[in-house]
mmCIF file of N, CA, C and O in Angstrom:
data_model
loop_
_atom_site.group_PDB
_atom_site.id
_atom_site.type_symbol
_atom_site.label_atom_id
_atom_site.label_comp_id
_atom_site.label_asym_id
_atom_site.label_seq_id
_atom_site.Cartn_x
_atom_site.Cartn_y
_atom_site.Cartn_z
ATOM 1 N N UNK A 1 0.970 -1.048 -0.369
ATOM 2 C CA UNK A 1 -0.394 0.225 0.438
ATOM 3 C C UNK A 1 0.786 1.364 0.119
ATOM 4 O O UNK A 1 1.831 1.259 0.697
ATOM 5 N N UNK A 2 0.936 2.191 -1.370
ATOM 6 C CA UNK A 2 1.335 2.710 -1.001
ATOM 7 C C UNK A 2 1.521 4.248 0.506
ATOM 8 O O UNK A 2 2.395 4.759 0.747
ATOM 9 N N UNK A 3 0.296 4.693 0.857
ATOM 10 C CA UNK A 3 0.308 5.800 2.210
ATOM 11 C C UNK A 3 1.022 4.824 3.729
ATOM 12 O O UNK A 3 1.925 5.113 4.002
ATOM 13 N N UNK A 4 1.102 2.978 3.192
ATOM 14 C CA UNK A 4 1.821 2.622 4.745
ATOM 15 C C UNK A 4 3.001 2.558 4.092
ATOM 16 O O UNK A 4 4.407 2.925 5.038
ATOM 17 N N UNK A 5 3.310 2.863 3.040
ATOM 18 C CA UNK A 5 5.039 2.964 2.733
ATOM 19 C C UNK A 5 5.621 4.192 2.855
ATOM 20 O O UNK A 5 6.412 4.352 2.962
ATOM 21 N N UNK A 6 4.535 5.158 2.183
ATOM 22 C CA UNK A 6 4.963 6.554 3.255
ATOM 23 C C UNK A 6 4.767 6.154 4.652
ATOM 24 O O UNK A 6 6.156 7.375 4.910
ATOM 25 N N UNK A 7 4.708 6.210 5.498
ATOM 26 C CA UNK A 7 4.684 5.976 7.030
ATOM 27 C C UNK A 7 6.225 5.049 7.243
ATOM 28 O O UNK A 7 6.781 5.842 7.884
ATOM 29 N N UNK A 8 6.452 4.324 6.404
ATOM 30 C CA UNK A 8 7.841 4.048 7.137
ATOM 31 C C UNK A 8 8.853 4.551 6.560
ATOM 32 O O UNK A 8 9.596 4.501 7.097
ATOM 33 N N UNK A 9 8.449 5.319 4.795
ATOM 34 C CA UNK A 9 9.852 6.024 4.996
ATOM 35 C C UNK A 9 9.845 7.172 5.704
ATOM 36 O O UNK A 9 10.743 7.636 6.270
ATOM 37 N N UNK A 10 8.605 7.658 6.237
ATOM 38 C CA UNK A 10 9.136 8.840 7.246
ATOM 39 C C UNK A 10 9.345 8.279 8.597
ATOM 40 O O UNK A 10 10.493 9.327 8.879
ATOM 41 N N UNK A 11 9.134 7.361 9.088
ATOM 42 C CA UNK A 11 9.765 6.731 10.143
ATOM 43 C C UNK A 11 11.595 6.895 9.903
ATOM 44 O O UNK A 11 12.223 7.405 10.851
ATOM 45 N N UNK A 12 11.730 6.120 8.665
ATOM 46 C CA UNK A 12 13.146 6.196 8.315
ATOM 47 C C UNK A 12 14.067 7.686 8.535
ATOM 48 O O UNK A 12 15.033 7.659 8.999
ATOM 49 N N UNK A 13 13.050 8.142 7.732
ATOM 50 C CA UNK A 13 14.035 9.968 7.601
ATOM 51 C C UNK A 13 14.288 9.969 8.808
ATOM 52 O O UNK A 13 14.792 10.917 8.963
ATOM 53 N N UNK A 14 12.829 9.775 10.032
ATOM 54 C CA UNK A 14 12.665 11.124 11.142
ATOM 55 C C UNK A 14 14.143 10.486 11.774
ATOM 56 O O UNK A 14 14.531 10.953 12.179
ATOM 57 N N UNK A 15 14.101 8.957 11.749
ATOM 58 C CA UNK A 15 15.533 8.262 12.513
ATOM 59 C C UNK A 15 16.907 8.866 11.894
ATOM 60 O O UNK A 15 17.565 9.472 12.759
ATOM 61 N N UNK A 16 17.059 9.099 10.847
ATOM 62 C CA UNK A 16 18.172 9.422 9.926
ATOM 63 C C UNK A 16 18.427 10.907 10.501
ATOM 64 O O UNK A 16 19.428 11.445 10.326
ATOM 65 N N UNK A 17 17.723 12.036 10.138
ATOM 66 C CA UNK A 17 17.697 13.185 9.959
ATOM 67 C C UNK A 17 17.307 14.171 11.221
ATOM 68 O O UNK A 17 17.164 15.016 11.276
ATOM 69 N N UNK A 18 16.598 13.328 11.905
ATOM 70 C CA UNK A 18 16.277 13.887 13.477
ATOM 71 C C UNK A 18 15.076 14.838 13.194
ATOM 72 O O UNK A 18 15.497 15.701 13.454
ATOM 73 N N UNK A 19 14.450 15.146 12.258
ATOM 74 C CA UNK A 19 13.164 15.675 11.941
ATOM 75 C C UNK A 19 11.934 16.032 12.600
ATOM 76 O O UNK A 19 11.926 14.708 13.347
ATOM 77 N N UNK A 20 11.438 16.914 12.651
ATOM 78 C CA UNK A 20 10.201 17.094 13.531
ATOM 79 C C UNK A 20 8.925 17.042 12.699
ATOM 80 O O UNK A 20 7.785 16.498 13.457
ATOM 81 N N UNK A 21 8.745 17.253 11.283
ATOM 82 C CA UNK A 21 7.398 17.143 10.485
ATOM 83 C C UNK A 21 7.720 16.696 9.015
ATOM 84 O O UNK A 21 9.381 16.337 9.230
ATOM 85 N N UNK A 22 7.255 16.753 8.293
ATOM 86 C CA UNK A 22 7.067 16.055 7.117
ATOM 87 C C UNK A 22 6.250 16.965 5.840
ATOM 88 O O UNK A 22 5.037 17.319 6.408
ATOM 89 N N UNK A 23 6.433 17.824 4.703
ATOM 90 C CA UNK A 23 5.624 17.493 4.075
ATOM 91 C C UNK A 23 5.563 16.612 2.636
ATOM 92 O O UNK A 23 6.938 16.056 2.558
ATOM 93 N N UNK A 24 4.508 16.494 2.621
ATOM 94 C CA UNK A 24 4.115 15.077 1.708
ATOM 95 C C UNK A 24 3.267 15.278 0.300
ATOM 96 O O UNK A 24 2.371 16.268 1.340
ATOM 97 N N UNK A 25 3.596 14.969 -0.524
ATOM 98 C CA UNK A 25 3.029 15.466 -1.867
ATOM 99 C C UNK A 25 3.077 14.738 -3.003
ATOM 100 O O UNK A 25 3.990 14.089 -3.313
ATOM 101 N N UNK A 26 2.069 15.150 -3.885
ATOM 102 C CA UNK A 26 1.961 14.356 -5.038
ATOM 103 C C UNK A 26 1.628 15.180 -6.002
ATOM 104 O O UNK A 26 0.217 16.282 -5.848
ATOM 105 N N UNK A 27 2.283 15.472 -7.119
ATOM 106 C CA UNK A 27 2.070 16.383 -8.114
ATOM 107 C C UNK A 27 1.069 15.497 -9.172
ATOM 108 O O UNK A 27 1.646 14.394 -9.461
ATOM 109 N N UNK A 28 -0.359 15.390 -9.283
ATOM 110 C CA UNK A 28 -0.427 14.734 -10.687
ATOM 111 C C UNK A 28 -0.951 15.652 -12.032
ATOM 112 O O UNK A 28 -2.033 16.715 -11.495
ATOM 113 N N UNK A 29 -0.488 15.536 -12.834
ATOM 114 C CA UNK A 29 -0.541 16.359 -14.262
ATOM 115 C C UNK A 29 0.663 17.184 -14.221
ATOM 116 O O UNK A 29 0.782 17.896 -13.172
ATOM 117 N N UNK A 30 1.014 17.962 -15.801
ATOM 118 C CA UNK A 30 2.005 18.285 -15.541
ATOM 119 C C UNK A 30 1.780 20.045 -15.061
ATOM 120 O O UNK A 30 2.771 20.728 -14.621
ATOM 121 N N UNK A 31 0.500 20.692 -14.980
ATOM 122 C CA UNK A 31 0.068 21.868 -14.298
ATOM 123 C C UNK A 31 0.017 22.024 -12.868
ATOM 124 O O UNK A 31 0.425 22.882 -12.075
ATOM 125 N N UNK A 32 0.623 20.635 -12.434
ATOM 126 C CA UNK A 32 0.441 20.474 -10.643
ATOM 127 C C UNK A 32 2.314 20.318 -10.534
ATOM 128 O O UNK A 32 2.810 20.249 -9.100
ATOM 129 N N UNK A 33 2.716 20.546 -11.740
ATOM 130 C CA UNK A 33 4.531 20.041 -11.059
ATOM 131 C C UNK A 33 4.778 18.932 -11.571
ATOM 132 O O UNK A 33 6.291 18.761 -11.020
ATOM 133 N N UNK A 34 4.278 18.028 -12.196
ATOM 134 C CA UNK A 34 4.638 16.801 -12.266
ATOM 135 C C UNK A 34 5.467 16.422 -13.264
ATOM 136 O O UNK A 34 5.140 17.019 -14.741
ATOM 137 N N UNK A 35 6.476 16.262 -12.982
ATOM 138 C CA UNK A 35 7.611 16.224 -14.005
ATOM 139 C C UNK A 35 7.764 14.623 -14.734
ATOM 140 O O UNK A 35 8.714 14.701 -16.120
ATOM 141 N N UNK A 36 7.858 13.581 -14.215
ATOM 142 C CA UNK A 36 7.750 12.178 -14.696
ATOM 143 C C UNK A 36 6.421 11.458 -14.661
ATOM 144 O O UNK A 36 5.822 11.849 -13.845
ATOM 145 N N UNK A 37 6.144 10.588 -15.866
ATOM 146 C CA UNK A 37 4.606 10.045 -15.423
ATOM 147 C C UNK A 37 4.748 9.043 -14.955
ATOM 148 O O UNK A 37 3.707 7.881 -15.848
ATOM 149 N N UNK A 38 4.688 8.717 -13.867
ATOM 150 C CA UNK A 38 4.504 7.705 -13.019
ATOM 151 C C UNK A 38 4.277 7.917 -11.594
ATOM 152 O O UNK A 38 4.501 9.100 -11.077
ATOM 153 N N UNK A 39 3.368 7.463 -10.919
ATOM 154 C CA UNK A 39 2.872 7.788 -9.934
ATOM 155 C C UNK A 39 4.205 7.961 -8.538
ATOM 156 O O UNK A 39 5.045 6.903 -8.737
ATOM 157 N N UNK A 40 4.362 8.445 -7.719
ATOM 158 C CA UNK A 40 5.494 8.961 -7.146
ATOM 159 C C UNK A 40 4.891 9.941 -5.901
ATOM 160 O O UNK A 40 4.430 10.994 -6.209
ATOM 161 N N UNK A 41 5.554 9.742 -4.345
ATOM 162 C CA UNK A 41 5.208 10.856 -3.770
ATOM 163 C C UNK A 41 6.594 11.490 -3.174
ATOM 164 O O UNK A 41 8.062 11.358 -2.797
ATOM 165 N N UNK A 42 6.658 12.800 -2.889
ATOM 166 C CA UNK A 42 7.560 13.782 -2.062
ATOM 167 C C UNK A 42 7.474 13.585 -0.711
ATOM 168 O O UNK A 42 6.257 14.100 -0.235
ATOM 169 N N UNK A 43 8.870 13.086 0.075
ATOM 170 C CA UNK A 43 8.618 13.284 1.345
ATOM 171 C C UNK A 43 9.676 14.231 1.852
ATOM 172 O O UNK A 43 10.910 13.810 1.718
ATOM 173 N N UNK A 44 9.329 15.228 2.155
ATOM 174 C CA UNK A 44 10.294 16.396 2.570
ATOM 175 C C UNK A 44 10.449 16.593 3.960
ATOM 176 O O UNK A 44 9.649 16.941 4.992
ATOM 177 N N UNK A 45 11.362 15.571 4.611
ATOM 178 C CA UNK A 45 12.151 16.437 6.208
ATOM 179 C C UNK A 45 11.450 17.717 6.614
ATOM 180 O O UNK A 45 12.192 18.619 5.822
ATOM 181 N N UNK A 46 11.221 18.117 7.314
ATOM 182 C CA UNK A 46 11.128 19.504 8.140
ATOM 183 C C UNK A 46 11.595 19.831 9.713
ATOM 184 O O UNK A 46 10.943 18.709 9.918
ATOM 185 N N UNK A 47 11.985 20.939 9.812
ATOM 186 C CA UNK A 47 12.393 21.271 10.976
ATOM 187 C C UNK A 47 11.738 22.652 11.483
ATOM 188 O O UNK A 47 11.529 23.626 10.492
ATOM 189 N N UNK A 48 11.078 22.791 12.459
ATOM 190 C CA UNK A 48 10.618 23.799 12.617
ATOM 191 C C UNK A 48 11.696 25.051 12.889
ATOM 192 O O UNK A 48 12.539 25.170 13.051
ATOM 193 N N UNK A 49 10.734 26.382 11.962
ATOM 194 C CA UNK A 49 11.754 27.278 11.630
ATOM 195 C C UNK A 49 12.801 27.056 10.496
ATOM 196 O O UNK A 49 13.963 28.033 10.583
ATOM 197 N N UNK A 50 13.008 26.079 9.921
ATOM 198 C CA UNK A 50 13.530 26.072 8.585
ATOM 199 C C UNK A 50 13.835 26.767 7.943
ATOM 200 O O UNK A 50 14.866 27.110 7.026
ATOM 201 N N UNK A 51 12.932 27.731 7.722
ATOM 202 C CA UNK A 51 12.028 28.183 6.391
ATOM 203 C C UNK A 51 11.115 29.621 7.110
ATOM 204 O O UNK A 51 11.091 29.603 8.218
ATOM 205 N N UNK A 52 12.035 30.741 7.008
ATOM 206 C CA UNK A 52 11.469 32.193 6.945
ATOM 207 C C UNK A 52 9.753 31.917 7.311
ATOM 208 O O UNK A 52 9.022 31.942 8.626
ATOM 209 N N UNK A 53 8.790 31.532 5.909
ATOM 210 C CA UNK A 53 7.666 31.086 5.702
ATOM 211 C C UNK A 53 7.081 29.808 5.518
ATOM 212 O O UNK A 53 8.263 29.228 4.679
ATOM 213 N N UNK A 54 6.208 29.175 6.154
ATOM 214 C CA UNK A 54 6.712 27.856 5.549
ATOM 215 C C UNK A 54 6.052 27.677 4.266
ATOM 216 O O UNK A 54 6.854 26.863 3.598
ATOM 217 N N UNK A 55 5.174 28.699 3.462
ATOM 218 C CA UNK A 55 5.089 28.424 1.930
ATOM 219 C C UNK A 55 6.421 28.439 1.164
ATOM 220 O O UNK A 55 6.299 28.184 0.469
ATOM 221 N N UNK A 56 7.238 28.989 1.820
ATOM 222 C CA UNK A 56 8.758 29.292 1.137
ATOM 223 C C UNK A 56 9.384 27.846 0.809
ATOM 224 O O UNK A 56 9.778 27.818 -0.235
ATOM 225 N N UNK A 57 8.662 26.864 1.142
ATOM 226 C CA UNK A 57 9.229 25.327 0.405
ATOM 227 C C UNK A 57 8.717 25.010 -0.767
ATOM 228 O O UNK A 57 9.539 24.616 -1.321
ATOM 229 N N UNK A 58 7.616 26.122 -1.339
ATOM 230 C CA UNK A 58 7.453 25.835 -2.739
ATOM 231 C C UNK A 58 8.430 26.404 -3.856
ATOM 232 O O UNK A 58 8.434 25.910 -4.657
ATOM 233 N N UNK A 59 8.133 27.567 -3.051
ATOM 234 C CA UNK A 59 9.990 28.263 -3.934
ATOM 235 C C UNK A 59 11.097 27.305 -4.175
ATOM 236 O O UNK A 59 11.863 27.297 -5.064
ATOM 237 N N UNK A 60 11.337 26.958 -3.225
ATOM 238 C CA UNK A 60 12.717 25.896 -2.966
ATOM 239 C C UNK A 60 12.469 24.958 -3.686
ATOM 240 O O UNK A 60 13.445 24.478 -4.356
ATOM 241 N N UNK A 61 11.446 24.254 -3.728
ATOM 242 C CA UNK A 61 11.030 22.929 -4.708
ATOM 243 C C UNK A 61 11.014 23.350 -6.001
ATOM 244 O O UNK A 61 11.644 22.358 -6.950
ATOM 245 N N UNK A 62 10.661 24.443 -6.421
ATOM 246 C CA UNK A 62 10.757 24.847 -7.651
ATOM 247 C C UNK A 62 12.085 25.084 -7.973
ATOM 248 O O UNK A 62 12.584 24.726 -9.555
ATOM 249 N N UNK A 63 12.596 26.099 -7.557
ATOM 250 C CA UNK A 63 14.772 25.509 -7.639
ATOM 251 C C UNK A 63 15.462 24.738 -7.458
ATOM 252 O O UNK A 63 16.528 24.692 -8.083
ATOM 253 N N UNK A 64 14.816 23.556 -6.876
ATOM 254 C CA UNK A 64 15.807 22.347 -6.702
ATOM 255 C C UNK A 64 16.195 21.651 -8.086
ATOM 256 O O UNK A 64 14.827 21.578 -8.506
ATOM 257 N N UNK A 65 17.078 21.210 -8.011
ATOM 258 C CA UNK A 65 17.405 20.003 -9.589
ATOM 259 C C UNK A 65 18.588 19.524 -8.773
ATOM 260 O O UNK A 65 19.354 20.032 -8.447
ATOM 261 N N UNK A 66 18.636 17.800 -9.362
ATOM 262 C CA UNK A 66 19.472 17.359 -8.729
ATOM 263 C C UNK A 66 20.771 17.424 -9.815
ATOM 264 O O UNK A 66 22.079 17.543 -8.974
ATOM 265 N N UNK A 67 20.774 18.025 -10.775
ATOM 266 C CA UNK A 67 21.748 18.905 -11.099
ATOM 267 C C UNK A 67 21.721 19.819 -12.196
ATOM 268 O O UNK A 67 20.437 20.429 -12.291
ATOM 269 N N UNK A 68 22.802 21.059 -12.402
ATOM 270 C CA UNK A 68 21.963 22.118 -13.110
ATOM 271 C C UNK A 68 21.513 22.169 -14.207
ATOM 272 O O UNK A 68 20.928 22.923 -14.439
ATOM 273 N N UNK A 69 21.850 21.547 -14.853
ATOM 274 C CA UNK A 69 21.175 21.594 -16.393
ATOM 275 C C UNK A 69 19.849 20.747 -15.958
ATOM 276 O O UNK A 69 19.267 21.341 -17.487
ATOM 277 N N UNK A 70 19.361 20.739 -14.610
ATOM 278 C CA UNK A 70 17.994 20.258 -14.964
ATOM 279 C C UNK A 70 16.637 21.248 -14.006
ATOM 280 O O UNK A 70 15.847 20.943 -13.870
ATOM 281 N N UNK A 71 17.834 22.317 -14.068
ATOM 282 C CA UNK A 71 17.243 23.866 -13.360
ATOM 283 C C UNK A 71 15.868 23.991 -14.299
ATOM 284 O O UNK A 71 16.607 24.321 -15.472
ATOM 285 N N UNK A 72 14.693 24.355 -13.766
ATOM 286 C CA UNK A 72 13.679 25.078 -14.523
ATOM 287 C C UNK A 72 13.429 26.301 -14.257
ATOM 288 O O UNK A 72 13.720 26.651 -13.181
ATOM 289 N N UNK A 73 13.269 26.896 -14.976
ATOM 290 C CA UNK A 73 12.617 28.420 -14.876
ATOM 291 C C UNK A 73 11.497 28.164 -15.361
ATOM 292 O O UNK A 73 11.064 28.171 -16.192
ATOM 293 N N UNK A 74 10.853 28.576 -14.121
ATOM 294 C CA UNK A 74 9.203 29.217 -13.975
ATOM 295 C C UNK A 74 8.955 30.249 -13.273
ATOM 296 O O UNK A 74 10.227 30.736 -12.492
ATOM 297 N N UNK A 75 7.815 30.661 -13.963
ATOM 298 C CA UNK A 75 7.273 32.139 -12.818
ATOM 299 C C UNK A 75 7.042 31.600 -11.708
ATOM 300 O O UNK A 75 6.558 30.362 -11.133
ATOM 301 N N UNK A 76 7.033 32.165 -10.826
ATOM 302 C CA UNK A 76 7.131 32.239 -9.340
ATOM 303 C C UNK A 76 6.008 32.576 -8.659
ATOM 304 O O UNK A 76 4.819 33.052 -9.745
ATOM 305 N N UNK A 77 5.635 31.505 -8.051
ATOM 306 C CA UNK A 77 3.848 31.353 -7.712
ATOM 307 C C UNK A 77 3.892 32.773 -6.397
ATOM 308 O O UNK A 77 4.861 32.994 -5.613
ATOM 309 N N UNK A 78 2.890 33.392 -6.736
ATOM 310 C CA UNK A 78 2.485 34.183 -6.411
ATOM 311 C C UNK A 78 1.768 34.017 -5.034
ATOM 312 O O UNK A 78 0.536 33.677 -4.801
ATOM 313 N N UNK A 79 2.692 34.027 -3.700
ATOM 314 C CA UNK A 79 1.865 33.589 -2.243
ATOM 315 C C UNK A 79 1.474 34.847 -1.488
ATOM 316 O O UNK A 79 2.683 35.232 -1.109
ATOM 317 N N UNK A 80 0.424 35.010 -0.877
ATOM 318 C CA UNK A 80 0.287 36.210 0.008
ATOM 319 C C UNK A 80 0.959 36.470 1.289
ATOM 320 O O UNK A 80 0.788 35.265 1.717
ATOM 321 N N UNK A 81 1.485 36.916 2.146
ATOM 322 C CA UNK A 81 1.920 37.128 3.233
ATOM 323 C C UNK A 81 0.450 36.675 3.772
ATOM 324 O O UNK A 81 -0.125 36.911 3.405
ATOM 325 N N UNK A 82 1.273 36.017 5.229
ATOM 326 C CA UNK A 82 0.134 35.474 6.082
ATOM 327 C C UNK A 82 -0.191 36.895 6.829
ATOM 328 O O UNK A 82 -1.549 36.815 6.975
ATOM 329 N N UNK A 83 -0.198 37.899 6.632
ATOM 330 C CA UNK A 83 -0.747 38.836 7.190
ATOM 331 C C UNK A 83 -1.618 39.403 6.320
ATOM 332 O O UNK A 83 -3.017 40.259 6.482
ATOM 333 N N UNK A 84 -1.410 39.120 5.092
ATOM 334 C CA UNK A 84 -2.692 39.289 4.180
ATOM 335 C C UNK A 84 -3.659 38.750 3.665
ATOM 336 O O UNK A 84 -4.528 38.846 2.649
ATOM 337 N N UNK A 85 -3.649 37.232 4.775
ATOM 338 C CA UNK A 85 -4.831 36.225 3.708
ATOM 339 C C UNK A 85 -5.831 36.414 5.196
ATOM 340 O O UNK A 85 -5.720 37.112 6.223
ATOM 341 N N UNK A 86 -6.884 36.058 4.648
ATOM 342 C CA UNK A 86 -7.910 35.689 5.688
ATOM 343 C C UNK A 86 -8.826 34.416 5.674
ATOM 344 O O UNK A 86 -8.708 34.052 4.562
ATOM 345 N N UNK A 87 -9.445 34.276 6.893
ATOM 346 C CA UNK A 87 -10.148 33.035 7.132
ATOM 347 C C UNK A 87 -11.328 32.714 5.886
ATOM 348 O O UNK A 87 -11.866 33.772 6.201
ATOM 349 N N UNK A 88 -11.511 31.767 5.300
ATOM 350 C CA UNK A 88 -12.829 31.543 4.908
ATOM 351 C C UNK A 88 -13.489 31.858 5.886
ATOM 352 O O UNK A 88 -13.507 30.998 6.719
ATOM 353 N N UNK A 89 -14.945 32.052 5.217
ATOM 354 C CA UNK A 89 -16.239 32.252 6.442
ATOM 355 C C UNK A 89 -16.722 30.513 5.945
ATOM 356 O O UNK A 89 -16.459 29.665 5.035
ATOM 357 N N UNK A 90 -17.956 30.576 7.314
ATOM 358 C CA UNK A 90 -18.412 28.844 7.354
ATOM 359 C C UNK A 90 -18.849 29.029 5.796
ATOM 360 O O UNK A 90 -19.299 27.800 5.439
ATOM 361 N N UNK A 91 -19.362 29.614 5.625
ATOM 362 C CA UNK A 91 -20.753 30.127 3.945
ATOM 363 C C UNK A 91 -19.841 29.410 3.283
ATOM 364 O O UNK A 91 -20.455 28.647 2.234
ATOM 365 N N UNK A 92 -18.583 30.354 3.028
ATOM 366 C CA UNK A 92 -17.768 29.723 2.260
ATOM 367 C C UNK A 92 -17.697 28.283 1.662
ATOM 368 O O UNK A 92 -17.406 27.695 0.743
ATOM 369 N N UNK A 93 -17.128 28.043 2.952
ATOM 370 C CA UNK A 93 -16.440 26.334 3.338
ATOM 371 C C UNK A 93 -18.014 25.717 2.792
ATOM 372 O O UNK A 93 -17.671 24.257 2.358
ATOM 373 N N UNK A 94 -19.183 25.909 3.203
ATOM 374 C CA UNK A 94 -20.141 24.854 3.647
ATOM 375 C C UNK A 94 -20.633 25.250 1.689
ATOM 376 O O UNK A 94 -21.038 23.919 1.305
ATOM 377 N N UNK A 95 -20.528 26.472 1.319
ATOM 378 C CA UNK A 95 -20.695 26.250 -0.777
ATOM 379 C C UNK A 95 -19.939 25.537 -1.694
ATOM 380 O O UNK A 95 -20.191 24.953 -2.277
ATOM 381 N N UNK A 96 -18.278 25.789 -0.974
ATOM 382 C CA UNK A 96 -17.239 24.589 -1.610
ATOM 383 C C UNK A 96 -17.767 23.345 -1.249
ATOM 384 O O UNK A 96 -17.686 22.212 -1.922
ATOM 385 N N UNK A 97 -17.957 22.911 0.141
ATOM 386 C CA UNK A 97 -18.933 21.754 0.507
ATOM 387 C C UNK A 97 -19.528 21.124 -0.655
ATOM 388 O O UNK A 97 -19.710 19.799 -1.079
ATOM 389 N N UNK A 98 -20.706 21.820 -0.733
ATOM 390 C CA UNK A 98 -21.791 21.175 -1.679
ATOM 391 C C UNK A 98 -21.087 21.185 -3.169
ATOM 392 O O UNK A 98 -21.707 20.119 -3.436
ATOM 393 N N UNK A 99 -20.320 22.370 -3.496
ATOM 394 C CA UNK A 99 -19.820 21.724 -5.053
ATOM 395 C C UNK A 99 -19.245 20.010 -5.356
ATOM 396 O O UNK A 99 -19.712 19.680 -5.767
ATOM 397 N N UNK A 100 -18.636 20.023 -4.167
ATOM 398 C CA UNK A 100 -17.667 18.945 -4.422
ATOM 399 C C UNK A 100 -18.912 17.936 -4.189
ATOM 400 O O UNK A 100 -18.479 16.856 -4.652
ATOM 401 N N UNK A 101 -19.570 17.572 -3.142
ATOM 402 C CA UNK A 101 -20.783 16.682 -2.880
ATOM 403 C C UNK A 101 -21.127 16.388 -4.125
ATOM 404 O O UNK A 101 -21.760 15.463 -4.331
ATOM 405 N N UNK A 102 -22.113 17.441 -5.078
ATOM 406 C CA UNK A 102 -22.863 17.265 -6.041
ATOM 407 C C UNK A 102 -21.683 16.461 -7.084
ATOM 408 O O UNK A 102 -22.358 15.811 -8.038
ATOM 409 N N UNK A 103 -20.574 17.155 -7.355
ATOM 410 C CA UNK A 103 -19.970 16.422 -8.542
ATOM 411 C C UNK A 103 -19.265 15.157 -8.107
ATOM 412 O O UNK A 103 -19.347 14.105 -8.878
ATOM 413 N N UNK A 104 -19.165 14.848 -6.720
ATOM 414 C CA UNK A 104 -18.805 13.476 -6.771
ATOM 415 C C UNK A 104 -20.186 12.381 -6.397
ATOM 416 O O UNK A 104 -20.005 11.193 -6.983
ATOM 417 N N UNK A 105 -21.034 13.216 -6.361
ATOM 418 C CA UNK A 105 -22.321 12.417 -6.531
ATOM 419 C C UNK A 105 -22.428 11.824 -8.123
ATOM 420 O O UNK A 105 -23.483 10.953 -8.183
ATOM 421 N N UNK A 106 -22.395 12.820 -8.799
ATOM 422 C CA UNK A 106 -22.355 12.386 -10.124
ATOM 423 C C UNK A 106 -21.615 12.086 -10.965
ATOM 424 O O UNK A 106 -21.909 10.864 -11.540
ATOM 425 N N UNK A 107 -20.503 11.256 -9.793
ATOM 426 C CA UNK A 107 -19.549 9.981 -10.525
ATOM 427 C C UNK A 107 -20.025 8.517 -10.277
ATOM 428 O O UNK A 107 -19.501 7.910 -11.051
ATOM 429 N N UNK A 108 -20.646 8.486 -9.239
ATOM 430 C CA UNK A 108 -21.512 7.243 -8.819
ATOM 431 C C UNK A 108 -22.620 7.037 -9.836
ATOM 432 O O UNK A 108 -23.220 5.820 -9.602
ATOM 433 N N UNK A 109 -22.861 8.055 -10.800
ATOM 434 C CA UNK A 109 -24.426 7.552 -11.724
ATOM 435 C C UNK A 109 -23.695 6.766 -12.803
ATOM 436 O O UNK A 109 -22.844 6.509 -12.797
#
């Protein structure tokens, strides 16, 4: 099972790198940043305070490549500062949930 394997890898990485947390991600499709066309999971060890802003992880991922010639030049993702963000209202979340509930219901028809 893929997610059980992810948990095993997390335990090994935690033991090896003494990390406190992880970012676990799957990019599905080129628009999401998937660069190879097979299923794989990114498991990134994290530490409290390792980045000034937690969302800076996305910039670091965009800029990282195992070899210099593999570096991709992509437009930067515009992520607002935490002070500029606002929580969604309960109404907004209920509306969004209803949209997905309807779409999921259509899938089972």
